[in-house]
Coordinates of C-alpha atoms and ligand atoms in Angstrom, one line a residue:
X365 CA 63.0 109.5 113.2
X366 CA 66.0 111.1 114.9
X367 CA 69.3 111.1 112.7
X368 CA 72.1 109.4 114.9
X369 CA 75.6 109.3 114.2
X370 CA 78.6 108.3 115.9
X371 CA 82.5 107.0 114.9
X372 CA 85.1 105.2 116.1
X373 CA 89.2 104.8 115.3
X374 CA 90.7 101.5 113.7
X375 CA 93.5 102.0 116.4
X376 CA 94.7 99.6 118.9
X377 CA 92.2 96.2 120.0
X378 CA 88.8 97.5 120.8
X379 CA 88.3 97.3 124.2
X380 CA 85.4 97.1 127.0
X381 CA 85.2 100.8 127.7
X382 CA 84.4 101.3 123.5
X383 CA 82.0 98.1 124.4
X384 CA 80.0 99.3 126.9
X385 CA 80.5 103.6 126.5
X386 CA 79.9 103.0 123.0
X387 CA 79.1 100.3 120.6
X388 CA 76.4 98.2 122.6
X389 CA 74.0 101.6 122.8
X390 CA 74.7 101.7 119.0
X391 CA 73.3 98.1 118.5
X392 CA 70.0 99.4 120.5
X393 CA 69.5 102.6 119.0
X394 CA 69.9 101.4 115.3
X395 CA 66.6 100.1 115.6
X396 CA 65.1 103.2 116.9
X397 CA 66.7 105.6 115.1
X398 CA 68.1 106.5 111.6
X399 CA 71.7 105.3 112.5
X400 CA 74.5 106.0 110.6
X401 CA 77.9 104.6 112.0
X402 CA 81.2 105.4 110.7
X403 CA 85.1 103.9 111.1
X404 CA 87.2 106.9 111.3
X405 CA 90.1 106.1 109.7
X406 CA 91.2 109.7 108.6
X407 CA 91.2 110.2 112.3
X408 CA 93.2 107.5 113.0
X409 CA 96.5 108.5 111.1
X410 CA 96.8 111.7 113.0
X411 CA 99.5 109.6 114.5
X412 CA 101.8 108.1 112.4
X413 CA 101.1 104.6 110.8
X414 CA 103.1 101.7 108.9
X415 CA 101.9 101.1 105.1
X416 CA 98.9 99.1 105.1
X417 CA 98.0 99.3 109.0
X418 CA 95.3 101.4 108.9
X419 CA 93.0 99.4 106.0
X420 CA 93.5 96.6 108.2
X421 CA 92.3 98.1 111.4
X422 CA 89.4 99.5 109.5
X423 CA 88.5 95.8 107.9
X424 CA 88.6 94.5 111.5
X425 CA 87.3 97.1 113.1
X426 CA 84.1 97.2 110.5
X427 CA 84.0 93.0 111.4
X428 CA 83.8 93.8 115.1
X429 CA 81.2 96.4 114.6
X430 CA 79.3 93.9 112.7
X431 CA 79.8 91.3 115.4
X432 CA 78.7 93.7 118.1
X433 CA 75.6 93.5 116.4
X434 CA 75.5 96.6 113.9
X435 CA 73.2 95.3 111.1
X436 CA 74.3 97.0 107.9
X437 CA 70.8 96.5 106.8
X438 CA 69.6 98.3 109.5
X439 CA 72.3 101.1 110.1
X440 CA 74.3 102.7 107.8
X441 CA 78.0 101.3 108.5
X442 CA 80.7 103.1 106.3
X443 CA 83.8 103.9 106.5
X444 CA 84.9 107.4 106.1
X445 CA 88.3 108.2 103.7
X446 CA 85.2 106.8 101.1
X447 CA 83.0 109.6 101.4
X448 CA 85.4 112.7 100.6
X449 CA 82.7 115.3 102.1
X450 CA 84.5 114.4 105.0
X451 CA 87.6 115.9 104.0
X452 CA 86.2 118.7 102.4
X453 CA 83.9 119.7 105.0
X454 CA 86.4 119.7 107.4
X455 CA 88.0 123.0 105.8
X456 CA 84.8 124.6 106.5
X457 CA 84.7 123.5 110.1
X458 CA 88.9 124.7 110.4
X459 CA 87.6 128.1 109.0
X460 CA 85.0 128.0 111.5
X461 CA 87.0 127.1 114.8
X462 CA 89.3 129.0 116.6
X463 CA 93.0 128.3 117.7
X464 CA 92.2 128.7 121.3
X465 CA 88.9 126.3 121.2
X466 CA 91.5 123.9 120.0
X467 CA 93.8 124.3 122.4
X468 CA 91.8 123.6 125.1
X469 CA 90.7 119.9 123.6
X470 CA 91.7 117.3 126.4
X471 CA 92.0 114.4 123.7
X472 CA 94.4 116.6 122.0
X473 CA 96.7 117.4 125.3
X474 CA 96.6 113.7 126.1
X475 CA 97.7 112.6 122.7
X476 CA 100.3 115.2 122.3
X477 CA 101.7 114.3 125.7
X478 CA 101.9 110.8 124.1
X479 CA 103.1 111.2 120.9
X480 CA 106.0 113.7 121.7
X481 CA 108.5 113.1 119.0
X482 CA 105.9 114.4 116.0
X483 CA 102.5 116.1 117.0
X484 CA 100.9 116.5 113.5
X485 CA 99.3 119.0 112.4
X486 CA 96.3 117.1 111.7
X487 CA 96.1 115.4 116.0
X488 CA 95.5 119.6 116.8
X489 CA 92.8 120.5 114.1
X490 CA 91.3 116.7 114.8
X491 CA 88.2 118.3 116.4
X492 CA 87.1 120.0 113.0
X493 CA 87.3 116.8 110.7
X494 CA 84.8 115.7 113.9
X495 CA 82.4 117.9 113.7
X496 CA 82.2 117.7 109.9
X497 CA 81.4 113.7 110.5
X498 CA 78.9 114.9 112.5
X499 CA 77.3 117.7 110.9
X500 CA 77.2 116.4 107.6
X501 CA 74.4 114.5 108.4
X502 CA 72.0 116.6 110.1
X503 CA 73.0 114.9 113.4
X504 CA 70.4 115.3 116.3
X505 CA 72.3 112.6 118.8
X506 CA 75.9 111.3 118.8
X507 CA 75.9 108.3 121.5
X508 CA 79.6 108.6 122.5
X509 CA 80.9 107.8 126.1
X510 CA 82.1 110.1 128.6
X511 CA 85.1 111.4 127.4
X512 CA 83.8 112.3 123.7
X513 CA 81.6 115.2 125.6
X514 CA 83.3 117.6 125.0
X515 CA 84.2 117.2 120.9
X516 CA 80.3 117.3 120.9
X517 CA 80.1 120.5 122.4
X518 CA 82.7 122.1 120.1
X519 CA 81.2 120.7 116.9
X520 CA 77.5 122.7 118.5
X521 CA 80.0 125.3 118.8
X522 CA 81.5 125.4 115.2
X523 CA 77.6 125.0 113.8
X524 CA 76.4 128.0 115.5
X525 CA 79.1 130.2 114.7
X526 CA 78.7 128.8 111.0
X527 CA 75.1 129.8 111.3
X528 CA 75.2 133.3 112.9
X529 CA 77.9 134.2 110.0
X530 CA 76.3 132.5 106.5
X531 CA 72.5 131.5 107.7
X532 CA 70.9 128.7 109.2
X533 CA 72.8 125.4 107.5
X534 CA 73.6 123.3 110.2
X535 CA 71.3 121.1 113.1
X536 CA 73.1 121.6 116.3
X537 CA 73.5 118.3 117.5
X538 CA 73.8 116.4 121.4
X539 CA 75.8 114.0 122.7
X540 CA 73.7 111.2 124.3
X541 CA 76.0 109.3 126.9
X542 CA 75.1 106.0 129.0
X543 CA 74.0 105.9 132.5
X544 CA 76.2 102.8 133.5
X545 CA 79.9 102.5 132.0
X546 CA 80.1 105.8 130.4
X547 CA 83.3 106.0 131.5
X548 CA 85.1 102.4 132.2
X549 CA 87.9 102.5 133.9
X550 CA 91.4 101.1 133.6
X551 CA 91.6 97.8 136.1
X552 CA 94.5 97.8 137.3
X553 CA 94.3 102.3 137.6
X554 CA 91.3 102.8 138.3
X555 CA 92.0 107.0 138.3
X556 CA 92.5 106.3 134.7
X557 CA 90.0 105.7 132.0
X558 CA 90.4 102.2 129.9
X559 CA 92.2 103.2 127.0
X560 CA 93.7 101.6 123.5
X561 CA 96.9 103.5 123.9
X562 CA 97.4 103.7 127.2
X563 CA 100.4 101.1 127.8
X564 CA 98.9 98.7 130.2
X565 CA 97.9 95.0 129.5
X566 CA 96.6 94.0 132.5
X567 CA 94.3 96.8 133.0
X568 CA 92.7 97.1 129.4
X569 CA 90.0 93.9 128.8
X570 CA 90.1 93.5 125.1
X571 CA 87.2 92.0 122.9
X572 CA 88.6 89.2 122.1
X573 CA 90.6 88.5 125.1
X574 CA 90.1 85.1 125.6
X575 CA 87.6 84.2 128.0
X576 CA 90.0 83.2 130.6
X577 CA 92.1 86.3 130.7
X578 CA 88.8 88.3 131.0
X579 CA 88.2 86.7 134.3
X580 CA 91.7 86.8 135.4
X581 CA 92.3 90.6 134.6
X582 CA 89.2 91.3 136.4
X583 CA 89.6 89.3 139.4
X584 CA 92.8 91.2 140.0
X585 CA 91.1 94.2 139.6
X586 CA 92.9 96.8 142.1
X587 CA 90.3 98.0 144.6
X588 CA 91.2 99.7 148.1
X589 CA 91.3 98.3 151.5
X590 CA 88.3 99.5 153.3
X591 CA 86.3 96.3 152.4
X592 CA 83.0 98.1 152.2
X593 CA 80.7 97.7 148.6
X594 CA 79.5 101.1 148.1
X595 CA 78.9 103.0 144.3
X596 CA 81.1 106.5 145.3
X597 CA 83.7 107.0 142.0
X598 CA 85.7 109.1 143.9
X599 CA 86.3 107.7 147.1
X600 CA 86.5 104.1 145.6
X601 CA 86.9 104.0 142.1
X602 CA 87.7 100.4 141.8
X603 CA 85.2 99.1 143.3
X604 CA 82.5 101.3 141.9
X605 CA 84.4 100.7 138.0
X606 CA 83.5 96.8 139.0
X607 CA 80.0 98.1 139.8
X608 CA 79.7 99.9 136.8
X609 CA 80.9 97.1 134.6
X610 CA 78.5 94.7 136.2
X611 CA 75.5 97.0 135.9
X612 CA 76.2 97.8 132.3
X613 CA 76.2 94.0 131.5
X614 CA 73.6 93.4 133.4
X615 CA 71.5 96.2 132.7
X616 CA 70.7 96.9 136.4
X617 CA 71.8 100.3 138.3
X618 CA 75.4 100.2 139.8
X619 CA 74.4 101.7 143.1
X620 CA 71.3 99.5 143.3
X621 CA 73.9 96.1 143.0
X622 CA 76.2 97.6 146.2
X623 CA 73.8 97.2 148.5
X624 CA 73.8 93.5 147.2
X625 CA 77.4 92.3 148.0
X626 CA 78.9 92.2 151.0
X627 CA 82.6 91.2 150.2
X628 CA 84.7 92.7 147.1
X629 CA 85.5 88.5 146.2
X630 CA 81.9 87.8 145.2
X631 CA 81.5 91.5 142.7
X632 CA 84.7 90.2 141.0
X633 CA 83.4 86.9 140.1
X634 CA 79.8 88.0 139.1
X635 CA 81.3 90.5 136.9
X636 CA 83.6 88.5 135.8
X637 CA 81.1 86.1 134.5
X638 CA 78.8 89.0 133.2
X639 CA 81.4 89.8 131.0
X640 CA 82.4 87.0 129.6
X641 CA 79.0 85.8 129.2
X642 CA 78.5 89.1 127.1
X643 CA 81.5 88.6 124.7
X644 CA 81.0 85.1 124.2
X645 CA 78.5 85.0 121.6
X646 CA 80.2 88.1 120.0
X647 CA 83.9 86.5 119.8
X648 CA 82.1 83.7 117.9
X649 CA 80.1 85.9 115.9
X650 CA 83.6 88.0 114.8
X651 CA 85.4 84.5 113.9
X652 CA 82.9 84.0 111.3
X653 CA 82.3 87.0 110.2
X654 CA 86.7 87.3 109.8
X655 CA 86.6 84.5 107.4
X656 CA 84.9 86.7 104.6
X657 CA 86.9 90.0 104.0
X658 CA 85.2 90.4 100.3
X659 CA 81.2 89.9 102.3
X660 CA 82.6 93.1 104.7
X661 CA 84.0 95.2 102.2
X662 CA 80.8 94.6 99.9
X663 CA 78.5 96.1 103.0
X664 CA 81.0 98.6 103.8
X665 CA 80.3 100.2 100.1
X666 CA 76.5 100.1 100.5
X667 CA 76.8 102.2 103.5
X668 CA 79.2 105.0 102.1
X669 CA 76.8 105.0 98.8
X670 CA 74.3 105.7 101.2
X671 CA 76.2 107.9 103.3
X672 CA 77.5 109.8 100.5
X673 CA 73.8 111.1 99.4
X674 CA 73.1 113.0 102.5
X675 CA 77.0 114.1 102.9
X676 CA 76.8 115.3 99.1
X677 CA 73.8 117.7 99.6
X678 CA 74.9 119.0 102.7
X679 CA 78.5 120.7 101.8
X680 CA 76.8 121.9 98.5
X681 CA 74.3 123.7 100.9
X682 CA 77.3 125.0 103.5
X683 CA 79.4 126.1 100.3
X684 CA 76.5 127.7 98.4
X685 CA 75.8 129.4 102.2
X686 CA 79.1 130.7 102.1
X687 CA 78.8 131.9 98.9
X688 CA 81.5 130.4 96.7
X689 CA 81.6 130.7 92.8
X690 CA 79.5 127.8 91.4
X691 CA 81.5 125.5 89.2
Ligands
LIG2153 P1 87.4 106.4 120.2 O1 87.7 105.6 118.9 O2 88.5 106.7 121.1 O3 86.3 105.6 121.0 C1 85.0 105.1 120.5 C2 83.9 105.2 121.5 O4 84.2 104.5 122.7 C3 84.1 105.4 123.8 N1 85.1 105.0 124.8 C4 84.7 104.8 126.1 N2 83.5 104.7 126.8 C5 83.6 104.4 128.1 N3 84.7 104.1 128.8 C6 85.9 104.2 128.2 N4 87.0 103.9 128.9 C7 86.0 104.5 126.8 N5 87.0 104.6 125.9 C8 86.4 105.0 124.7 C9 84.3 106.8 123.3 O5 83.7 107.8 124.1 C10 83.7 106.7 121.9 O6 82.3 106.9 122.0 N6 87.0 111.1 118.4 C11 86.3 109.8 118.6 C12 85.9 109.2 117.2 C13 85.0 110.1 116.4 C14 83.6 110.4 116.6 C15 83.2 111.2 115.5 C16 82.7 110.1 117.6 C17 85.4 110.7 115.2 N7 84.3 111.3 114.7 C18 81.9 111.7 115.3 C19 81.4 110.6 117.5 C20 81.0 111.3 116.4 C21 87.2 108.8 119.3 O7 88.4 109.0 119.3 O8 86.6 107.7 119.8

């Protein structure tokens, strides 16, 4: 079966871009594949936290994954500051990457532009700790949206120049990336992707917004004045975000639903619907599975148990490939 891995930050609300670029294709493939999903918290406090924030974000976050329909007895779910191969791998893949391939990360510009007052150390070399989630477990497919593209591509990167100096250690993985909604856009920016940090409410549909701001924030979607329903992202990236949106929930192809709608009114409403018939079932699902931390946390240790047995093997094989005194 093909090994699958992908991850995700306990930062900010989850949001429908994360939904529909990432976590629904997760719930699909876990039954295909052997899945392994992780929380990335390490990642997440590249930017500076509060005590205790981040174990809560990772306790929701874990619920919402759940929610979403990731079956820990399916998938393995874990979180990853609980499987220190992570950590320690990630020196390997620093060793193995150059200050110029970081430089020219495009999460790592954006952040930094964001975060002005203290870029760690940590937000720059982010890309390494990445590719060690990854290559720890003999990844073949990393289901990511759009904008994760290119951290794939410099984690095939770092495992081919880890190979060509020590030997053949490390399967050079892909990312896999959705047809529809691989890249959701912000609806009230369309220019912009949907983003946790970016600062804008009324743009970002959240999880658990309630059902009635789901409609409202996409009913005042911005769109553009020339009133014709056509899929073209960069003449009318409103209206072909809507599009997107709609053929994501409804499985169907974006371009496909333009020739259906005349007026901009009626895609608003049907995607509207569509998406709150989507997270409906899932908001419930998260209220229940909310009400036991100690059930979550109890799964969550299964998975890194699990996750640790594969991550275990592989950085004895990249450190006895490298050559280090045995211990
Ligand atoms: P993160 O936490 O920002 O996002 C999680 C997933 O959601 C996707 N996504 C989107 N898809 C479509 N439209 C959007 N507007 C949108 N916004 C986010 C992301 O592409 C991603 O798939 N660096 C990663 C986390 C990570 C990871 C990994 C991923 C750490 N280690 C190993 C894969 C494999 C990140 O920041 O994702």
């Amino acid at each position: 079966m093909t090994r699958v891995f992908s991850g995700i930050q306990p930062t900010g609300e989850l949001h429908l871009g994360n939904y529909l670029g990432a976590i629904r294709n997760w719930a699909k493939m876990q039954h295909e594949t052997d899945a392994l999903f992780c929380v990335v918290d390490l990642h997440a406090v590249t930017v500076p936290k509060t005590p205790g924030e981040v174990g809560e974000s990772t306790l929701r976050l874990s619920q919402l994954l759940m929610a979403a329909g990731l079956d820990p007895e399916v998938c393995t779910l874990f979180v990853q500051s609980h499987v220190r191969e992570h950590t320690e791998c990630a020196w390997l893949m620093e060793c193995s990457v150059s200050f110029g391939e970081l430089s020219r990360m495009t999460q790592f510009k954006d952040k930094s532009d964001q975060h002005k007052s203290f870029i760690s150390a940590g937000l720059f070399t982010y890309p390494a700790l990445q590719a060690a989630d990854i290559l720890l477990y003999d990844t073949e497919e990393v289901p990511v949206g759009d904008d994760q593209r290119q951290h794939v591509e410099i984690t095939r990167d770092i495992a081919e120049r880890f190979n060509s100096r020590y030997g053949e250690t490390f399967v050079l993985p892909k990312a896999v990336v959705p047809k529809a909604a691989a890249r959701v856009m912000d609806m009230q920016h369309p220019d912009k992707k949907m983003s946790k940090s970016l600062d804008s409410p009324k743009g970002t549909v959240g999880l658990l917004d309630e059902p009635k701001q789901i409609a409202k924030k996409i009913k005042s979607a911005v769109t553009d004045n020339d009133g014709e329903v056509r899929f073209d992202v960069a003449e009318k990236p409103g209206v072909s975000n809507l599009l997107s949106i709609l053929g994501a929930a409804t499985d169907r192809d974006p371009e496909a639903l333009a020739d259906e709608y005349e007026q901009y009114g009626q895609l608003k409403v049907d995607t509207a619907d569509a998406v709150v018939a989507l997270l409906e079932p899932f908001q419930e699902r998260f209220r229940e599975l909310e009400a036991d931390p100690g059930e979550t946390a109890r799964l969550l240790k299964i998975g890194a148990d699990k996750a640790r047995e594969t991550a275990s093997t592989t950085v004895a094989r990249a450190k006895a490939a490298i050559g280090f005194l045995a211990d």
